[in-house]
Short mmCIF file of C-alpha atoms and ligand atoms in Angstrom, two decimals:
data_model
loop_
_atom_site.label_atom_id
_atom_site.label_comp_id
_atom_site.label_asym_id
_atom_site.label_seq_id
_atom_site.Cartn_x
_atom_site.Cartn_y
_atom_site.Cartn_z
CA UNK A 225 56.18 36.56 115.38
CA UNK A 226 53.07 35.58 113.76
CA UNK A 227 50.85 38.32 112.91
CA UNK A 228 47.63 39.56 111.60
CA UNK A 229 47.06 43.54 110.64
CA UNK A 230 43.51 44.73 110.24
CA UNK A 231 42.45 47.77 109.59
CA UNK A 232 40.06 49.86 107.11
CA UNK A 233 41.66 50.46 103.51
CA UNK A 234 44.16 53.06 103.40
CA UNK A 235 44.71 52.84 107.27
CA UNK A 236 48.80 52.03 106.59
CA UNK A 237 48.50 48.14 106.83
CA UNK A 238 50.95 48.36 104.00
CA UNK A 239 53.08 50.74 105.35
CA UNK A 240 53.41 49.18 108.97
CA UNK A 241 53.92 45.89 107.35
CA UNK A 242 56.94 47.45 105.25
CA UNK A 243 58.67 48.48 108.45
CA UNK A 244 57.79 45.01 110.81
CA UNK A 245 59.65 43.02 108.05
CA UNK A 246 62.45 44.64 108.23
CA UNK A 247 62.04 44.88 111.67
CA UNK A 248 61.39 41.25 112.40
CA UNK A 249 62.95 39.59 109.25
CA UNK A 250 59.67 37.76 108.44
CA UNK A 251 57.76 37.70 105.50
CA UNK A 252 54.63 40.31 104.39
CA UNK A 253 51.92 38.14 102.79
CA UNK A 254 49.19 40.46 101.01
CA UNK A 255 46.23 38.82 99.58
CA UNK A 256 45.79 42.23 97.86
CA UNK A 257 49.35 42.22 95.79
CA UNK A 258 48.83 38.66 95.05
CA UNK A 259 45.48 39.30 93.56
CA UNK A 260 46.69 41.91 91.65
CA UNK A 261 49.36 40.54 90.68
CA UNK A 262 47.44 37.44 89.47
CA UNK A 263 44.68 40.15 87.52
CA UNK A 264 48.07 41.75 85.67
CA UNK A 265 49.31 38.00 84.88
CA UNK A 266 45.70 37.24 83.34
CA UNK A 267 45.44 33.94 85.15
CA UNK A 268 42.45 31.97 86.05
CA UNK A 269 42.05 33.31 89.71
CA UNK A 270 43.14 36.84 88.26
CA UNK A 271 39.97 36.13 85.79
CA UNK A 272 37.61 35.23 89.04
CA UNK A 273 38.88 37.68 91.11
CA UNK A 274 38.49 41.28 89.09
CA UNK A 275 35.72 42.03 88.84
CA UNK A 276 35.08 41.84 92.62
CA UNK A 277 38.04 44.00 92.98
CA UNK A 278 37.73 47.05 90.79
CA UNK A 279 33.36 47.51 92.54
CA UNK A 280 35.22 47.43 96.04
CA UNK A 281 33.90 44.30 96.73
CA UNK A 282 35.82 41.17 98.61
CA UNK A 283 36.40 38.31 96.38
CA UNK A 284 34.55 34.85 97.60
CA UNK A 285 36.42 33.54 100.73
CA UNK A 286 37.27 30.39 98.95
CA UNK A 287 39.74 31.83 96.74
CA UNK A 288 41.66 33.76 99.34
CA UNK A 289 41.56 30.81 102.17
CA UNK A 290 43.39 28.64 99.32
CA UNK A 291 45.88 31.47 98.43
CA UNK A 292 46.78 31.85 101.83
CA UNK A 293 46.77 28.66 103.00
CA UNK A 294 48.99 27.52 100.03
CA UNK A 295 51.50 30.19 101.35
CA UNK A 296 51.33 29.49 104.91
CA UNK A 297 53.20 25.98 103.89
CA UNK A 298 56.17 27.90 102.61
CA UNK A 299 59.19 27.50 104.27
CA UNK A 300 59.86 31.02 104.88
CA UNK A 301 56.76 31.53 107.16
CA UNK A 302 58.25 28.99 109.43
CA UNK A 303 59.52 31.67 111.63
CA UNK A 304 56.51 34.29 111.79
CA UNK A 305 54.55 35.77 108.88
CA UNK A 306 52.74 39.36 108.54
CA UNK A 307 48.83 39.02 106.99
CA UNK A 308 47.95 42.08 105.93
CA UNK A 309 44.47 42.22 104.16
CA UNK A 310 43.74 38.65 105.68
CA UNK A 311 41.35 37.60 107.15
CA UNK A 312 38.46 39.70 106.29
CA UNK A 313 35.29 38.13 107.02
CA UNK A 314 34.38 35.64 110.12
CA UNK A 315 34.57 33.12 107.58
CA UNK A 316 38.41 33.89 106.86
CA UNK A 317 39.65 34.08 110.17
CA UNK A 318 37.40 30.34 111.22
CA UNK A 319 39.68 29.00 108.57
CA UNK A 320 42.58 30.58 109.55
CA UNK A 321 42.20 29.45 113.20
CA UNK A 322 41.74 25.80 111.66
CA UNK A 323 45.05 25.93 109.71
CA UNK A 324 46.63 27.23 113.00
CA UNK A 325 45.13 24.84 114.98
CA UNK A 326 46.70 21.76 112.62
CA UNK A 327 50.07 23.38 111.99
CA UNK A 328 51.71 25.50 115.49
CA UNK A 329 53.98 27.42 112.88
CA UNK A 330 50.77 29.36 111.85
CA UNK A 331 48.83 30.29 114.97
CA UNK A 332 48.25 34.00 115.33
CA UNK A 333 50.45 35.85 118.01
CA UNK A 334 48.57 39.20 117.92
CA UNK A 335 46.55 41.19 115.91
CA UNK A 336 46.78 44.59 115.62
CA UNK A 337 44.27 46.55 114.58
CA UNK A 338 44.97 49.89 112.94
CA UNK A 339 41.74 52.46 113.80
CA UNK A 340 41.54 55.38 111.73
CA UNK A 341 38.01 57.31 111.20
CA UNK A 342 36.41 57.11 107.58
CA UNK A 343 37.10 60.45 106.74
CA UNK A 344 40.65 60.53 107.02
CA UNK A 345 41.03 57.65 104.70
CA UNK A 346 39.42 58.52 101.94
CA UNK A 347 41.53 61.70 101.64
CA UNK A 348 44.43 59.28 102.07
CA UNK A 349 43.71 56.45 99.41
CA UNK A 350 42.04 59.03 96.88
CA UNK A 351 45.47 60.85 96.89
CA UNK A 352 47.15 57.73 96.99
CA UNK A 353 49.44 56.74 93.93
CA UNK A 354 51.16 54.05 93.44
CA UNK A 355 54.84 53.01 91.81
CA UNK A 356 53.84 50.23 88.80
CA UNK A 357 57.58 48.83 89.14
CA UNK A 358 58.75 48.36 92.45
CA UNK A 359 54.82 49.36 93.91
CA UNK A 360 55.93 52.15 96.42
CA UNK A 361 53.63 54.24 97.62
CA UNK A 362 53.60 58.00 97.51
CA UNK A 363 50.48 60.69 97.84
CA UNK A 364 49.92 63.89 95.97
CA UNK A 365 49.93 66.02 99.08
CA UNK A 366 51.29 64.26 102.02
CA UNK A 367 53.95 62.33 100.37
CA UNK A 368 55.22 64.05 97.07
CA UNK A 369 57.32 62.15 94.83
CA UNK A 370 60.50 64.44 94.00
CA UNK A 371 60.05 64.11 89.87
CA UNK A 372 56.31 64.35 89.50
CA UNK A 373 54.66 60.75 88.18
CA UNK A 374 58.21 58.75 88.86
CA UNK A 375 58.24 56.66 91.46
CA UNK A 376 61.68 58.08 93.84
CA UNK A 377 63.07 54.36 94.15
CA UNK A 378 63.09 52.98 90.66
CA UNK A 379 62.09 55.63 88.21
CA UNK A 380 58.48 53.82 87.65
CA UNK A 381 55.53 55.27 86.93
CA UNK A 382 53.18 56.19 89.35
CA UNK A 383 49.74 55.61 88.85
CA UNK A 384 46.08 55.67 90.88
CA UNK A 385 44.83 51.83 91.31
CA UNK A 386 41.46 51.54 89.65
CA UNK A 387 40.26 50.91 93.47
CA UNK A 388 41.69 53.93 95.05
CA UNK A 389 38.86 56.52 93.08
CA UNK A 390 36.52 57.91 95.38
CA UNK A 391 33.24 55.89 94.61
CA UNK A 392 35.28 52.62 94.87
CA UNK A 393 36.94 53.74 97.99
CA UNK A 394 33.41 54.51 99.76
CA UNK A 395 32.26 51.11 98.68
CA UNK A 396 35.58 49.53 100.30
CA UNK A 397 34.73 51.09 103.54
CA UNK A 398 31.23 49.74 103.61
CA UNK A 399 32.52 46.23 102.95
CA UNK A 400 35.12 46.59 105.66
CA UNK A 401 32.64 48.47 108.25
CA UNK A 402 30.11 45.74 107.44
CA UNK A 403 32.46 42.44 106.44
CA UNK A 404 35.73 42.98 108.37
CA UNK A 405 34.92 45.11 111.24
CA UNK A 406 33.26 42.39 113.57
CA UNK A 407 36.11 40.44 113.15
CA UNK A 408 38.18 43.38 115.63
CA UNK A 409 35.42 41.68 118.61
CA UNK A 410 36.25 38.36 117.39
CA UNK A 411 40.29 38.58 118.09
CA UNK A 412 39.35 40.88 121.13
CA UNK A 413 37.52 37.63 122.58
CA UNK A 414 40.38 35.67 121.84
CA UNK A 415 43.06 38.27 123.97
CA UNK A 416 44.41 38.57 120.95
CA UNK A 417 44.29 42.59 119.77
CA UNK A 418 46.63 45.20 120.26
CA UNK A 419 44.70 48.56 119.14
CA UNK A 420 46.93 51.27 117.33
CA UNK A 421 45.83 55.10 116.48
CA UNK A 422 46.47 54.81 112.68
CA UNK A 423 46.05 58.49 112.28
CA UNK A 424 49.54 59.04 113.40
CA UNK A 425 52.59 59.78 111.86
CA UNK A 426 53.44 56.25 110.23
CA UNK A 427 56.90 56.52 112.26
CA UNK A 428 55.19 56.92 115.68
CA UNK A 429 52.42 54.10 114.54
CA UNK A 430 55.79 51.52 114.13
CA UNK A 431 57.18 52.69 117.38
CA UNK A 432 53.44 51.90 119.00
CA UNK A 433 53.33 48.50 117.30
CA UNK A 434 56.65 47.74 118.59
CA UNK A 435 55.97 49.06 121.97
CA UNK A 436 53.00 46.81 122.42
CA UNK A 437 54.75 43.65 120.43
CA UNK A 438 57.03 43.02 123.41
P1 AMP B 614 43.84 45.48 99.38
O1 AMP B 614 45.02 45.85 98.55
O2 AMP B 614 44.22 44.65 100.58
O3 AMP B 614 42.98 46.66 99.75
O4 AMP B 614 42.93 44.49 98.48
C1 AMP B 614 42.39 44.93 97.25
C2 AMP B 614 41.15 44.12 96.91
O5 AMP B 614 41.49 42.72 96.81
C3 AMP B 614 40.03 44.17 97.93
O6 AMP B 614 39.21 45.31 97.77
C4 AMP B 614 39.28 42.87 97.64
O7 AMP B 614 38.51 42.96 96.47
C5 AMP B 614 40.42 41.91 97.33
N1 AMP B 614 40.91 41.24 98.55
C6 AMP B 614 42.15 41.36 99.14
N2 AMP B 614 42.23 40.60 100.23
C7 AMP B 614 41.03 39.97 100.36
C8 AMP B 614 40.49 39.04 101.31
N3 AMP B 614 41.18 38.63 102.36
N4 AMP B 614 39.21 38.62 101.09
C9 AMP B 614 38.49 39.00 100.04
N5 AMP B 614 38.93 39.89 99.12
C10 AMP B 614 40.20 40.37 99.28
#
């Protein structure tokens, strides 16, 4: 199963992807983690790619395509892969189809594209906080951790990314709305989408994608 998961910031791309690996015992691959975690390690890409990151902005295509195309050769995507957070721009996804188009173990199955209004999100990702060991998410309201600041799993401390603050947030949206959003036509035209109310409970959003996965 070879899969793609698009969706707005803060629409549970994370989350779903979470539950499909264990699901489908195949790797999550998150241009967002490994950007951060290449920011935290100080490296050269880290160096290129922050200052994008913390105005909302997408780093230049170039640095992702290489990322992901680097990981796509691994030998555990052999048998199916989850992108979540790539592609998004037109740009992306021409050079994704490429790589696919050279190497059968990474053409895209499906797509699914997780729609959830503006609105909702930014009460989601500006509550959002987020576990600095193990990177578990929790939210102040909707999903309390049980000591206050400690991640449940591995006693970490939670913490708000830099991103998730409300001006950021409303820049991320406009990116995605202008930079990612035409790319939901693009895999339509290619019968490739399976559309998913993301506004669900994040249970009954798995049991959707699963549904429509067969
Ligand atoms: P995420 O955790 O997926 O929301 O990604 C956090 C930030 O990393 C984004 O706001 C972008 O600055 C950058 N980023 C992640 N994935 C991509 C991508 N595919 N293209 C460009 N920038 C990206």
């Amino acid at each position: 199963m070879k899969l793609i998961l698009l969706g707005a910031p803060g629409a549970g791309k994370g989350t779903l992807a979470k539950k499909l690996i264990d699901k489908y015992n195949i790797p999550q691959l998150s241009t967002g983690d490994m950007l951060r975690a290449a920011v935290k390690e100080g490296t050269e890409l880290g160096k290129k790619a922050k200052s994008f990151m913390d105005s909302g902005a997408l780093v230049p295509d170039q640095l992702v395509i290489d990322i992901i195309a680097e990981r796509l050769k691994q030998k555990d995507c052999k048998n199916g892969f989850i992108l979540d957070g790539f592609p998004r721009t037109i740009a992306q996804a021409d050079a994704l189809a490429k790589i696919g188009a050279n190497d059968k173990s990474a053409k895209i199955d499906h797509v699914i594209s997780l729609n959830v209004e503006d609105e909702v999100v930014v009460h989601r990702l500006a509550g959002r906080r987020t576990c600095r060991g193990c990177g578990a998410i929790f939210h102040v309201e909707n999903l309390k951790p049980k000591v206050p600041g400690k991640c449940d799993s591995c006693n970490g401390e939670l913490y708000q990314r830099d991103d998730d603050k409300e001006e950021t947030i409303r820049n991320r949206l406009k990116t995605f709305n202008a930079q990612t959003k035409p790319l939901i036509e693009y895999y339509s035209k290619k019968n490739l989408l399976v559309n998913l109310d993301a506004e669900q409970d994040p249970d009954k959003i798995f049991e959707d994608a699963v549904g429509k996965l067969k």
